[in-house]
Structure formats: C-alpha cells, structure tokens
mmCIF file of C-alpha atoms in Angstrom:
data_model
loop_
_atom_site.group_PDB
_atom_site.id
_atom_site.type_symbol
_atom_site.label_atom_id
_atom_site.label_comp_id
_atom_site.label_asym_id
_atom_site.label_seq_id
_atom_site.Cartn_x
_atom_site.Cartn_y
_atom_site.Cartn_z
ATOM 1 C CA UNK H 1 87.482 117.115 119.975
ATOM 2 C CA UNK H 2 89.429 113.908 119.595
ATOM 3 C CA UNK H 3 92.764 112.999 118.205
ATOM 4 C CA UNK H 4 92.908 109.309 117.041
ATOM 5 C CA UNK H 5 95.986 107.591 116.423
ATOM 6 C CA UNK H 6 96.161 105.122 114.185
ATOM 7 C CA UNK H 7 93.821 105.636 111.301
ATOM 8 C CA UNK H 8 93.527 102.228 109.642
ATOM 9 C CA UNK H 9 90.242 100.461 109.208
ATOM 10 C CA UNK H 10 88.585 100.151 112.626
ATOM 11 C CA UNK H 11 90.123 103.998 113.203
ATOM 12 C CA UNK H 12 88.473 105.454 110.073
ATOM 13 C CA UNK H 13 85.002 103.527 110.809
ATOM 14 C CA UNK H 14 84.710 105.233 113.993
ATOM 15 C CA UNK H 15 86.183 108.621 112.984
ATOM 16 C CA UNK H 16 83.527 108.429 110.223
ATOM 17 C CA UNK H 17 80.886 108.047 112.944
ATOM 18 C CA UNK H 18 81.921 110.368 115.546
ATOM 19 C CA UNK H 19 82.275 113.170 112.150
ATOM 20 C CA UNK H 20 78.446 112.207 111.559
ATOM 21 C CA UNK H 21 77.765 112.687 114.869
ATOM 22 C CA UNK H 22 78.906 115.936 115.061
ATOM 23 C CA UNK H 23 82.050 115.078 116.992
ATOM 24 C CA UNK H 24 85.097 116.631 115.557
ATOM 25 C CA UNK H 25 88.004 113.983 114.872
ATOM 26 C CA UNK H 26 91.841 114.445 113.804
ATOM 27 C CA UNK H 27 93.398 112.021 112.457
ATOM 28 C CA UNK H 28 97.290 111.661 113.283
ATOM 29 C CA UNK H 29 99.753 109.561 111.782
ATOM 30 C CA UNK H 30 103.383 109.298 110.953
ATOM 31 C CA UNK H 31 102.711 109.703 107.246
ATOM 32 C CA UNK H 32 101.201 112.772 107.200
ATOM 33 C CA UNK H 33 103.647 115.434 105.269
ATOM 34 C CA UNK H 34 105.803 117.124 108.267
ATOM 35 C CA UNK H 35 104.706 119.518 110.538
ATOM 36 C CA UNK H 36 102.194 120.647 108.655
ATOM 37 C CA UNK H 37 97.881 120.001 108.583
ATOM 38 C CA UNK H 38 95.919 118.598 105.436
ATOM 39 C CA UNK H 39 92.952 116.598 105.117
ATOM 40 C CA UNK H 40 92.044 113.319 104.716
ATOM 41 C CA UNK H 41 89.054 112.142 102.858
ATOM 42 C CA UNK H 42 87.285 108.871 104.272
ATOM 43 C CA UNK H 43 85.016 106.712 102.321
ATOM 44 C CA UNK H 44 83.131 103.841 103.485
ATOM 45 C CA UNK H 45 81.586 101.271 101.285
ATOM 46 C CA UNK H 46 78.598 99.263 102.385
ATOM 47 C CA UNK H 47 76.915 96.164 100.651
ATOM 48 C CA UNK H 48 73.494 97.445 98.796
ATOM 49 C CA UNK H 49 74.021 101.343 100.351
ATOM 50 C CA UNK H 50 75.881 104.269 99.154
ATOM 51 C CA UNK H 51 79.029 105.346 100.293
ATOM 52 C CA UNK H 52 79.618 107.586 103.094
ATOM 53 C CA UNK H 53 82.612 110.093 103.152
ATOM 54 C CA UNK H 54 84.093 112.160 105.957
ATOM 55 C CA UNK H 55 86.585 115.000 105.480
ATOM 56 C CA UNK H 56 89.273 115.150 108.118
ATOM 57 C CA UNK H 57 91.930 116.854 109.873
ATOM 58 C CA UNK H 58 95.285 115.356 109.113
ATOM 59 C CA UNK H 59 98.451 115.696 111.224
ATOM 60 C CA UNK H 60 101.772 114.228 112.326
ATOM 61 C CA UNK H 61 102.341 113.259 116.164
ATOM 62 C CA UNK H 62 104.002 116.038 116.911
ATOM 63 C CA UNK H 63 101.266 118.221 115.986
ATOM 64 C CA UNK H 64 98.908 116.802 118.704
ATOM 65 C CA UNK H 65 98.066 119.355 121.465
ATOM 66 C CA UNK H 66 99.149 118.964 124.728
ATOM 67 C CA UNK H 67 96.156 119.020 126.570
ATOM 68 C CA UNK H 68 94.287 116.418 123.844
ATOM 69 C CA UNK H 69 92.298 113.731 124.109
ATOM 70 C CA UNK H 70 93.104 110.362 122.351
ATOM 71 C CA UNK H 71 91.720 107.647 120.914
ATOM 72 C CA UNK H 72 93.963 105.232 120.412
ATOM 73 C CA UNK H 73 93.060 102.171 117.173
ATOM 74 C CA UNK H 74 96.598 101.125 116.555
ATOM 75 C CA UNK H 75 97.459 97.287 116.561
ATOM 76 C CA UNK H 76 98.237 96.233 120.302
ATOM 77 C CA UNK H 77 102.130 96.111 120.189
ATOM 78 C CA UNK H 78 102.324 99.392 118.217
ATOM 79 C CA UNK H 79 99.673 101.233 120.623
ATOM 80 C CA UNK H 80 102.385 101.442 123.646
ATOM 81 C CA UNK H 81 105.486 102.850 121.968
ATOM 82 C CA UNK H 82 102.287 105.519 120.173
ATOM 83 C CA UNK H 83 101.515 106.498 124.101
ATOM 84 C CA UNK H 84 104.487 106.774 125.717
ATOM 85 C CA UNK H 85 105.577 110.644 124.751
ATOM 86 C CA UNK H 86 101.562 111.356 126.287
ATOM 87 C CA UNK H 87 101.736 109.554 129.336
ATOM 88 C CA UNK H 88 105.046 110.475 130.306
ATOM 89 C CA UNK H 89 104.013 114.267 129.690
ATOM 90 C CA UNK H 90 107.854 114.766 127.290
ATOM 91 C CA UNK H 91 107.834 117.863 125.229
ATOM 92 C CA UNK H 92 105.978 118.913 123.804
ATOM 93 C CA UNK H 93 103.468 116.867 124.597
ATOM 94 C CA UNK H 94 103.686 118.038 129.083
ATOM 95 C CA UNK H 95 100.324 118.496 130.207
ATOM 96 C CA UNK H 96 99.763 119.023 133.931
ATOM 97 C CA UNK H 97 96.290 117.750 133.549
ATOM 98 C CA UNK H 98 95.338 113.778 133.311
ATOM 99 C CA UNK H 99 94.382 113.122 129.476
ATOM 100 C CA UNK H 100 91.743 110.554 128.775
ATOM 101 C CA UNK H 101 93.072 107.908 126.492
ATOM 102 C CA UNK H 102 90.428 105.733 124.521
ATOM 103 C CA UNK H 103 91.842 102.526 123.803
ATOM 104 C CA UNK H 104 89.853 100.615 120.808
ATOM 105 C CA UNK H 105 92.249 97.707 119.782
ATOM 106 C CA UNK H 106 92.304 94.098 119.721
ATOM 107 C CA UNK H 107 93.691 92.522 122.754
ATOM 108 C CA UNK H 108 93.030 95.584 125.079
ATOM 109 C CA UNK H 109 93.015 93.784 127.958
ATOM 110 C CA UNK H 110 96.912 92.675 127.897
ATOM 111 C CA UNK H 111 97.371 95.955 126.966
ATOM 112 C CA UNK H 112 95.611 97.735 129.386
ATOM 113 C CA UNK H 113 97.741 95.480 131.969
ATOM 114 C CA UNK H 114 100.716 96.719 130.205
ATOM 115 C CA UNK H 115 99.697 100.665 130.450
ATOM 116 C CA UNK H 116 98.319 99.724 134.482
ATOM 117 C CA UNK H 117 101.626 101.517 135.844
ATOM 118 C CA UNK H 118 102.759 104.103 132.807
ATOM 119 C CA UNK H 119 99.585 105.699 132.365
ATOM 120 C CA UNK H 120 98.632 105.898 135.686
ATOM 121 C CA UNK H 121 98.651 109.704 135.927
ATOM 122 C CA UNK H 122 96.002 109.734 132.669
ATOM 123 C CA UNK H 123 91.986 108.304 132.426
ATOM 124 C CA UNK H 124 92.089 105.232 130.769
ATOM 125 C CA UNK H 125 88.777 104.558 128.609
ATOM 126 C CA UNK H 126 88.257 100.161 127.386
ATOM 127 C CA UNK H 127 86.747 99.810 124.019
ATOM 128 C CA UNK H 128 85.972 96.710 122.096
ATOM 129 C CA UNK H 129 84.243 96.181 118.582
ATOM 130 C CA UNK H 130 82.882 93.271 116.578
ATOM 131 C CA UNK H 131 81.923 95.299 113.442
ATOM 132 C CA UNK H 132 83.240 93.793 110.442
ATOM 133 C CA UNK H 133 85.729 96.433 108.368
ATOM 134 C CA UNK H 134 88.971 96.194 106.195
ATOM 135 C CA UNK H 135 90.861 99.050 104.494
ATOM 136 C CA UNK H 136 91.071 98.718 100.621
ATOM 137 C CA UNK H 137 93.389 101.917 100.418
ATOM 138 C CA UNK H 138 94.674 104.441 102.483
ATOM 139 C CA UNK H 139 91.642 105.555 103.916
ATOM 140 C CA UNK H 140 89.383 103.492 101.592
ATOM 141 C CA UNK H 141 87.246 101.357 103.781
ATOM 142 C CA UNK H 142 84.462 98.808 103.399
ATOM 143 C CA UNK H 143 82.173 97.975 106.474
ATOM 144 C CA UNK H 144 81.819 93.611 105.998
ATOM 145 C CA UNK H 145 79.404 93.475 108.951
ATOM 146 C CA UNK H 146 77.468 94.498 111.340
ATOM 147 C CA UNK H 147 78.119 94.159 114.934
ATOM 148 C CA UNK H 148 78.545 96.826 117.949
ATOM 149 C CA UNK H 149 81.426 98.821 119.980
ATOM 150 C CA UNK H 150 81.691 99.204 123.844
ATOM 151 C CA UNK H 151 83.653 101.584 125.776
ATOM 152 C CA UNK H 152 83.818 101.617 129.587
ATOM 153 C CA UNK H 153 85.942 102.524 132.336
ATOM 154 C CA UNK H 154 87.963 99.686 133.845
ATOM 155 C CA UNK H 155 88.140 100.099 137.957
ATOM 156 C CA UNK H 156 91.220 102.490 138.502
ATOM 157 C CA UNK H 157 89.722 104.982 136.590
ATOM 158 C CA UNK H 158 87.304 107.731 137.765
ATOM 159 C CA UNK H 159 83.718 107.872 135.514
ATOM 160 C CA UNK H 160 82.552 110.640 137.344
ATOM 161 C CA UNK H 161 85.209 113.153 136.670
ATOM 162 C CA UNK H 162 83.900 115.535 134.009
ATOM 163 C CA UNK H 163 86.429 115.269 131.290
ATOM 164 C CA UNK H 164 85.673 111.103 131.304
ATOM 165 C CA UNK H 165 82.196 111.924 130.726
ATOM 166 C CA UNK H 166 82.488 114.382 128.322
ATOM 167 C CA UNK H 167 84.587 111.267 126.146
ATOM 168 C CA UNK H 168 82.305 108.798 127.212
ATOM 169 C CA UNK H 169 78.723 111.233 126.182
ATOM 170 C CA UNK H 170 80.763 111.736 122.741
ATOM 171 C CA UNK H 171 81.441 107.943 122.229
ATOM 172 C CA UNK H 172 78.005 107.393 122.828
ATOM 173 C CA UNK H 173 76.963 109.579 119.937
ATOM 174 C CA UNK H 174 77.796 106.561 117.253
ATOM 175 C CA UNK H 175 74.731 105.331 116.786
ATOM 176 C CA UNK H 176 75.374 104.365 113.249
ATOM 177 C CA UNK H 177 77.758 101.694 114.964
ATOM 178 C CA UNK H 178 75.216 100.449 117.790
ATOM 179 C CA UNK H 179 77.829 101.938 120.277
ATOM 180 C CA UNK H 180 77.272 101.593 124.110
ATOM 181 C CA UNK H 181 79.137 104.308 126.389
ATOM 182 C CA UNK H 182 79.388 103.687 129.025
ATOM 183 C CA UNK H 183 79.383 100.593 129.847
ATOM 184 C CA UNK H 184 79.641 98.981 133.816
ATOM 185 C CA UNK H 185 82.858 97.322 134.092
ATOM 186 C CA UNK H 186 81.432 93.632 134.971
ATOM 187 C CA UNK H 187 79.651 94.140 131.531
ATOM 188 C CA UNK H 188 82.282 95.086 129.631
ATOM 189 C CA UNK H 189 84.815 93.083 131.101
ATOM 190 C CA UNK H 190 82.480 90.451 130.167
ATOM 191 C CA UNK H 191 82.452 91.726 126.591
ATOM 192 C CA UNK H 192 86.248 91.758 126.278
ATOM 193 C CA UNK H 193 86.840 88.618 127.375
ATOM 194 C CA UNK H 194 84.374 86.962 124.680
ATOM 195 C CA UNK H 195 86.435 89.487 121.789
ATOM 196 C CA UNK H 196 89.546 87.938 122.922
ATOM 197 C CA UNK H 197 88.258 84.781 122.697
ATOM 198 C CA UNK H 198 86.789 85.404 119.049
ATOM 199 C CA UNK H 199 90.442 87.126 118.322
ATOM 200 C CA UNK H 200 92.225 83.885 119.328
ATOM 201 C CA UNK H 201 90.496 82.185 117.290
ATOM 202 C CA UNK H 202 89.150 83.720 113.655
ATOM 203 C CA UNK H 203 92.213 86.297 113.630
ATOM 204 C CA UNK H 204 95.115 83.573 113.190
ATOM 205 C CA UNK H 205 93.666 81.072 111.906
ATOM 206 C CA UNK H 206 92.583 83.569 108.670
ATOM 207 C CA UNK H 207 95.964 85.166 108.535
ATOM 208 C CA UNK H 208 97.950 81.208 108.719
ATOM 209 C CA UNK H 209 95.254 80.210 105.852
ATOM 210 C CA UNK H 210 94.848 83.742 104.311
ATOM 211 C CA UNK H 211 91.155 83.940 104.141
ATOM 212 C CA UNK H 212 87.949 85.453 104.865
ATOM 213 C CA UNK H 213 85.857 85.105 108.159
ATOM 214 C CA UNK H 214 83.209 82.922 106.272
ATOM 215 C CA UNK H 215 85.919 80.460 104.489
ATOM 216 C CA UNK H 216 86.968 79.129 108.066
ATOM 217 C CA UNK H 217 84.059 79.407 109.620
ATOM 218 C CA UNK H 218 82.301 76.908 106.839
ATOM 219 C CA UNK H 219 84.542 74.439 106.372
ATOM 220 C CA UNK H 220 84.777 71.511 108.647
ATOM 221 C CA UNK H 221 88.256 71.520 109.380
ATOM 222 C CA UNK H 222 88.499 74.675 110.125
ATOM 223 C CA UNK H 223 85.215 74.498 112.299
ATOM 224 C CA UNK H 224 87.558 71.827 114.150
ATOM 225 C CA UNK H 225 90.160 74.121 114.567
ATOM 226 C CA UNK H 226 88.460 76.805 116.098
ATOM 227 C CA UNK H 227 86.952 73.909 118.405
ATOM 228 C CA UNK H 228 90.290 73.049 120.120
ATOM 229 C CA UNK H 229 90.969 76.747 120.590
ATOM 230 C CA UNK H 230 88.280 77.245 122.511
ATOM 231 C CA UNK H 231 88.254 74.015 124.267
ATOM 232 C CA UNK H 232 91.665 75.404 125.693
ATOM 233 C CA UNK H 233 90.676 78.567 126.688
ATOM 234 C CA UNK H 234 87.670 77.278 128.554
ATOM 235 C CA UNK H 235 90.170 75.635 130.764
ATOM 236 C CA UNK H 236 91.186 78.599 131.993
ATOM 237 C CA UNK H 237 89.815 80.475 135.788
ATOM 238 C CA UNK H 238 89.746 84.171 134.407
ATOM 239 C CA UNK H 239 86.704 82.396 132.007
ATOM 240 C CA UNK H 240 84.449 80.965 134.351
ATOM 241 C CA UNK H 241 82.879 84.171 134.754
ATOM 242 C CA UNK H 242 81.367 83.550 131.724
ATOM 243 C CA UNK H 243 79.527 81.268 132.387
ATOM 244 C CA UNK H 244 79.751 79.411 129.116
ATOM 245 C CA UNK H 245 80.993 75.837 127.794
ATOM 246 C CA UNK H 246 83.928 75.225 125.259
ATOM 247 C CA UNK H 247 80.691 74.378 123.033
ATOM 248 C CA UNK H 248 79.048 77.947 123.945
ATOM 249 C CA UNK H 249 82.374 79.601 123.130
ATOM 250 C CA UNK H 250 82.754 77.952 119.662
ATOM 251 C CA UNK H 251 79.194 78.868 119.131
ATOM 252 C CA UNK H 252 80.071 82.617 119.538
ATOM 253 C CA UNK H 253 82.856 82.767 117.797
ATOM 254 C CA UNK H 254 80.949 80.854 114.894
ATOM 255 C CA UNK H 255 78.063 83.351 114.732
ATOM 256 C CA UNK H 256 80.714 86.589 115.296
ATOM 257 C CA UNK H 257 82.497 85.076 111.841
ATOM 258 C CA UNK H 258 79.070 84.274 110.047
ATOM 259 C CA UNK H 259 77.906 87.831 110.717
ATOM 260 C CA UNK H 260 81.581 89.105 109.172
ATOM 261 C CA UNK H 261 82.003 86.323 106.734
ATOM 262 C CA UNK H 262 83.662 88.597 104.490
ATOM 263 C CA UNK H 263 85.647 90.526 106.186
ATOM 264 C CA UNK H 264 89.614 90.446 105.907
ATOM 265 C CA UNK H 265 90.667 90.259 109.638
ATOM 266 C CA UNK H 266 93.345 92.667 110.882
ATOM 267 C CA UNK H 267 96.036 89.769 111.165
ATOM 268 C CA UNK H 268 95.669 88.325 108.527
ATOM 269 C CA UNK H 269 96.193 91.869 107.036
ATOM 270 C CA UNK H 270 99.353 92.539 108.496
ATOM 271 C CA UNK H 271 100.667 89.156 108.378
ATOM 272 C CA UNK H 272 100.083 89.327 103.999
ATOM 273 C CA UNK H 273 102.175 92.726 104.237
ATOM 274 C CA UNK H 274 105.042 91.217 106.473
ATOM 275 C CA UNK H 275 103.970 93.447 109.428
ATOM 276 C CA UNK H 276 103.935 92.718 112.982
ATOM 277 C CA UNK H 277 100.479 91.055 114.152
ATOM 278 C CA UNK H 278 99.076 91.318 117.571
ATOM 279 C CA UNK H 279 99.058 87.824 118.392
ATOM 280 C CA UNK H 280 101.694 87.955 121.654
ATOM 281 C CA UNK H 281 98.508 90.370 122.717
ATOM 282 C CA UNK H 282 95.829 87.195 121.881
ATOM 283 C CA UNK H 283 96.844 84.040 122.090
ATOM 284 C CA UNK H 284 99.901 85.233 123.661
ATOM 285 C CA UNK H 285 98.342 86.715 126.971
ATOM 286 C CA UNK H 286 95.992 83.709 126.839
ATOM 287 C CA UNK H 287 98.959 81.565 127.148
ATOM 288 C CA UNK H 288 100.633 83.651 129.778
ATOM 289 C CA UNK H 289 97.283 83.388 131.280
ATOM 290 C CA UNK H 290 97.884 79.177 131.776
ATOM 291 C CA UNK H 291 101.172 79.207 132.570
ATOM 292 C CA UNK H 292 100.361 81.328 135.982
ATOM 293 C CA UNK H 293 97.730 78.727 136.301
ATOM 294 C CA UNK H 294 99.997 75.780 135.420
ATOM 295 C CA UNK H 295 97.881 74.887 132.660
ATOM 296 C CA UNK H 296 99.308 73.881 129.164
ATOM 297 C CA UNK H 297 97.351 74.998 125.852
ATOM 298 C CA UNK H 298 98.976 73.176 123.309
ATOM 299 C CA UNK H 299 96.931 74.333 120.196
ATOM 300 C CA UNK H 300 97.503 77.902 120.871
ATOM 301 C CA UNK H 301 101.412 77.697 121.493
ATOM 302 C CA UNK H 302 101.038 75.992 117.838
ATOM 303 C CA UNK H 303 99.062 78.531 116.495
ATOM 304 C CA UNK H 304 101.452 81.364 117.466
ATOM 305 C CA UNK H 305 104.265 79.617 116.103
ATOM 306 C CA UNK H 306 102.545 78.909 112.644
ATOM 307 C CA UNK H 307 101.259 82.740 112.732
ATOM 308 C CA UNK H 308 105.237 83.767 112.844
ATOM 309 C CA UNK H 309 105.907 81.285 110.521
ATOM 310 C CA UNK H 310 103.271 82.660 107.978
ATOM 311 C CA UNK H 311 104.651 85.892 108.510
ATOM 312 C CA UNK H 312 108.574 84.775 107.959
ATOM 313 C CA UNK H 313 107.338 83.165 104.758
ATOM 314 C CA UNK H 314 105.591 85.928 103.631
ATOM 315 C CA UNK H 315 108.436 88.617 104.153
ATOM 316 C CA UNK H 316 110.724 86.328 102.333
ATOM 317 C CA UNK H 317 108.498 86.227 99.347
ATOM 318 C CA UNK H 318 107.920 90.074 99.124
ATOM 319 C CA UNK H 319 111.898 90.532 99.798
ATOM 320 C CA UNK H 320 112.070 88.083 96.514
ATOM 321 C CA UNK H 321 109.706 90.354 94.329
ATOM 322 C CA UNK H 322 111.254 93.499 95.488
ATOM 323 C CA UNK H 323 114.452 92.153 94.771
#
C-alpha cells in the first residue's frame, strides 16, 4: 500500500498504473472534505486508445497512517513543507520505524540535497519520468507521450532492507509506463542529471512563451534558445560524467520535446494559474551549481528572472478579472 501526495498529473499517471498493477494507492491531498475518506475517480485519455479509469482512496494529510509509505509527486518547493510532519515523526504522524519516501518530482536532485539531513532517519527512494502528461481537470488526465520512469536508491540509503524492496518490487510493477526499479545509482544518477537538463530547458521556456513542447522545439528561435541553455550547463564539472557535448545535450532535449510535443509542461502550468513553479529547483540549483564553481551562466539567470516575471504578469491579470 502506498500513500501519494500530491495527486496532480504525473501523481494520477502513476497511481493509475500501480491500481492496474494490483498495487493499492491513496491518494491524499489538502482538498479532500475533512477528516473523512471518499474516492476519487481517475481517467486517462490517450491519442487513438480508450480511456482508462482508476477508482481511488481519497484522504486529507492527517488521515495518513503512521507507519505509511509515501510517494511523494508534488512540485519541488511544495514537496518539503508536504514531508516535514513524516520525517520529523510529530503527531500523529510518530512512527518509530524508518518510512520509505518515494520522491517522483522535477528537480529531485536539489531536493534530495535539501531532505540529505531532515529525512535522515527515513529510506529515501529517487524517481524521475519523461512521460508526457497534463491534467485537464481535477483528476482528468491525458498521457501526451510516451517515455519511461526510474526509481533508485541514492547512496545513503539501504536497498537491501526489506521494506525498500518491497517499494522498489511494487514500483517495478508499472509496466504500462516502461518503469525500471531499481535502478544502480551511477545509472540513475545519470538519468537525473539528463531530466534536469531537459527541465532547464523545455519547462521555462514553455511557461515564459506559454506553449506546447512541439511549438519550441520547431521553431528556430526557440531551437536557439534551448541551444544556449545547454551550452551553459555543459560548462559545468557535475556534467562531465555524461559524457556528452552542448550539441549532444540539445539533441536530447530536442528528441525528449518531439516525443511530448503536445504536452503542457508542469511550469508552464503553474506559472498560467499564478502558482509557484519549481524553477529555484532547475535552473536555480544549476546556477548554484556555477557559482561554487565560479562559473557564470548568463542565459539561465535570465531565464529565471523572465519565468518570475511571467508569473507576476500573470497574477496581475487574473487579480484584474477577479476583480
């Protein structure tokens, strides 16, 4: 059994999947009525197949048991403020046992660095997907593209212990979303290094510009855009590893926004709402990333700014209509 917080788009894909894999999933959020437990009904839509629903368990925080196992698929800056009653055990969430926490959210690996000393009494699961999915309602989703989901365990945390496999075994059961569990950490470490690299890129630039994956990634000026982005973060020491040129990074993150042309990203998303985005969790660790390397990405400081700016103009305008 798994509790997931944060049932938005990538949340409900994977709750979907675990449901069909005969994994039982809650779902928990802040909306749900009081203390007390409905259901949720999840529907996917795909391009040329039919629509899969999902019934699930629907509950408030509070609600969660104390000995449960989460998996966490809130934005980035929301995700730490969701965890903090867990992993400091406060009531009534004490639990003398370590949890295992999934964490399945863009710019994981800032995050993770942030959890490194809270969480440190709990088992901290890495995930990472490139599938393609955007929320048309409350639950409502439709699945843009294809791609796959990771989870692994980064070093500090122990894969053998029983209740990590158990998660990990159950993760792996997704094989309607080409899932991998678990994965070695040089692999996966690997694998989130090229998803924040394909966040710092498509996910601003389509929430500045509200558009689509495909618009940016076939127009020639914003092909150039995504160019200097990645020229800049190839720069960078903690991305040698890869092994791959400013020209091989622009290539993936070409090919990850071709496969999900039409998919809304989860910035751009927020930013259209007037919520929070992730970006001090993307381009934001990338830059504090240069700084301790005394390297300056100019494009990327930009980038931020204009992603706050898009978002200031945007909360204006919907204070205007409400108004």
């Amino acid at each position: 059994m798994l509790y997931l917080i944060g049932p938005g788009s990538i949340g409900c894909l994977h709750a979907q999947a675990l449901s069909r894999a005969g994994v039982p999933v809650s779902l928990v959020s802040r909306f749900a009525g009081g203390s007390a437990t409905t259901e949720a009904l999840i529907q996917t839509s795909r391009t040329g197949k039919e629509t899969l629903t999902s019934t699930h368990e629907l509950i408030p925080p509070s609600s969660i048991p104390p000995d449960a196992d989460l998996l966490v698929c809130t934005p980035a800056h929301a995700a730490e403020a969701a965890l903090l009653p867990f992993i400091n055990n406060e009531q009534p969430f004490r639990n003398t046992n370590k949890r295992v926490i999934v964490l399945l959210v863009n710019g994981v690996l800032a995050l993770h660095q942030h959890l490194l000393v809270p969480a440190k009494d709990h088992h901290l699961i890495l995930g990472s997907t490139t599938h393609g999915v955007f929320r048309t309602q409350p639950f409502n989703i439709t699945h843009a593209g294809l791609g796959e989901t990771v989870f692994g365990c980064p070093p500090e945390t122990d894969s053998s212990h029983p209740r990590v496999k158990s998660v990990l075994h159950a993760l792996n059961q997704m094989h309607d979303l080409n899932v991998t569990s678990p994965m070695e950490w040089e692999k996966l470490h690997r694998k989130l290094l090229l998803k924040l690299v394909v966040n710092c890129a498509l996910n601003p630039v389509t929430a500045i510009m509200t558009c689509r994956n495909g618009i940016v990634s076939n127009s020639e000026h914003g092909r150039a855009v995504l160019k200097q982005l990645c020229a800049e973060i190839a720069q960078l020491p903690e991305f040698s590893s890869l092994e791959m040129s400013a020209e091989d990074l622009l290539g993936y993150v070409l090919a990850v926004a071709n496969a999900t042309a039409n998919n809304v990203n989860s910035m751009d998303a927020a930013v259209s709402k007037g919520l929070e985005s992730e970006i001090d969790f993307l381009n934001g660790d990338v830059l504090e990333r240069a700084a301790k390397s005394g390297i300056s990405l100019p494009t990327h400081a930009a980038i931020i700014d204009l992603v706050r700016f898009r978002l200031q103009l945007n909360r204006a305008a919907l204070n205007t209509s409400i108004s």
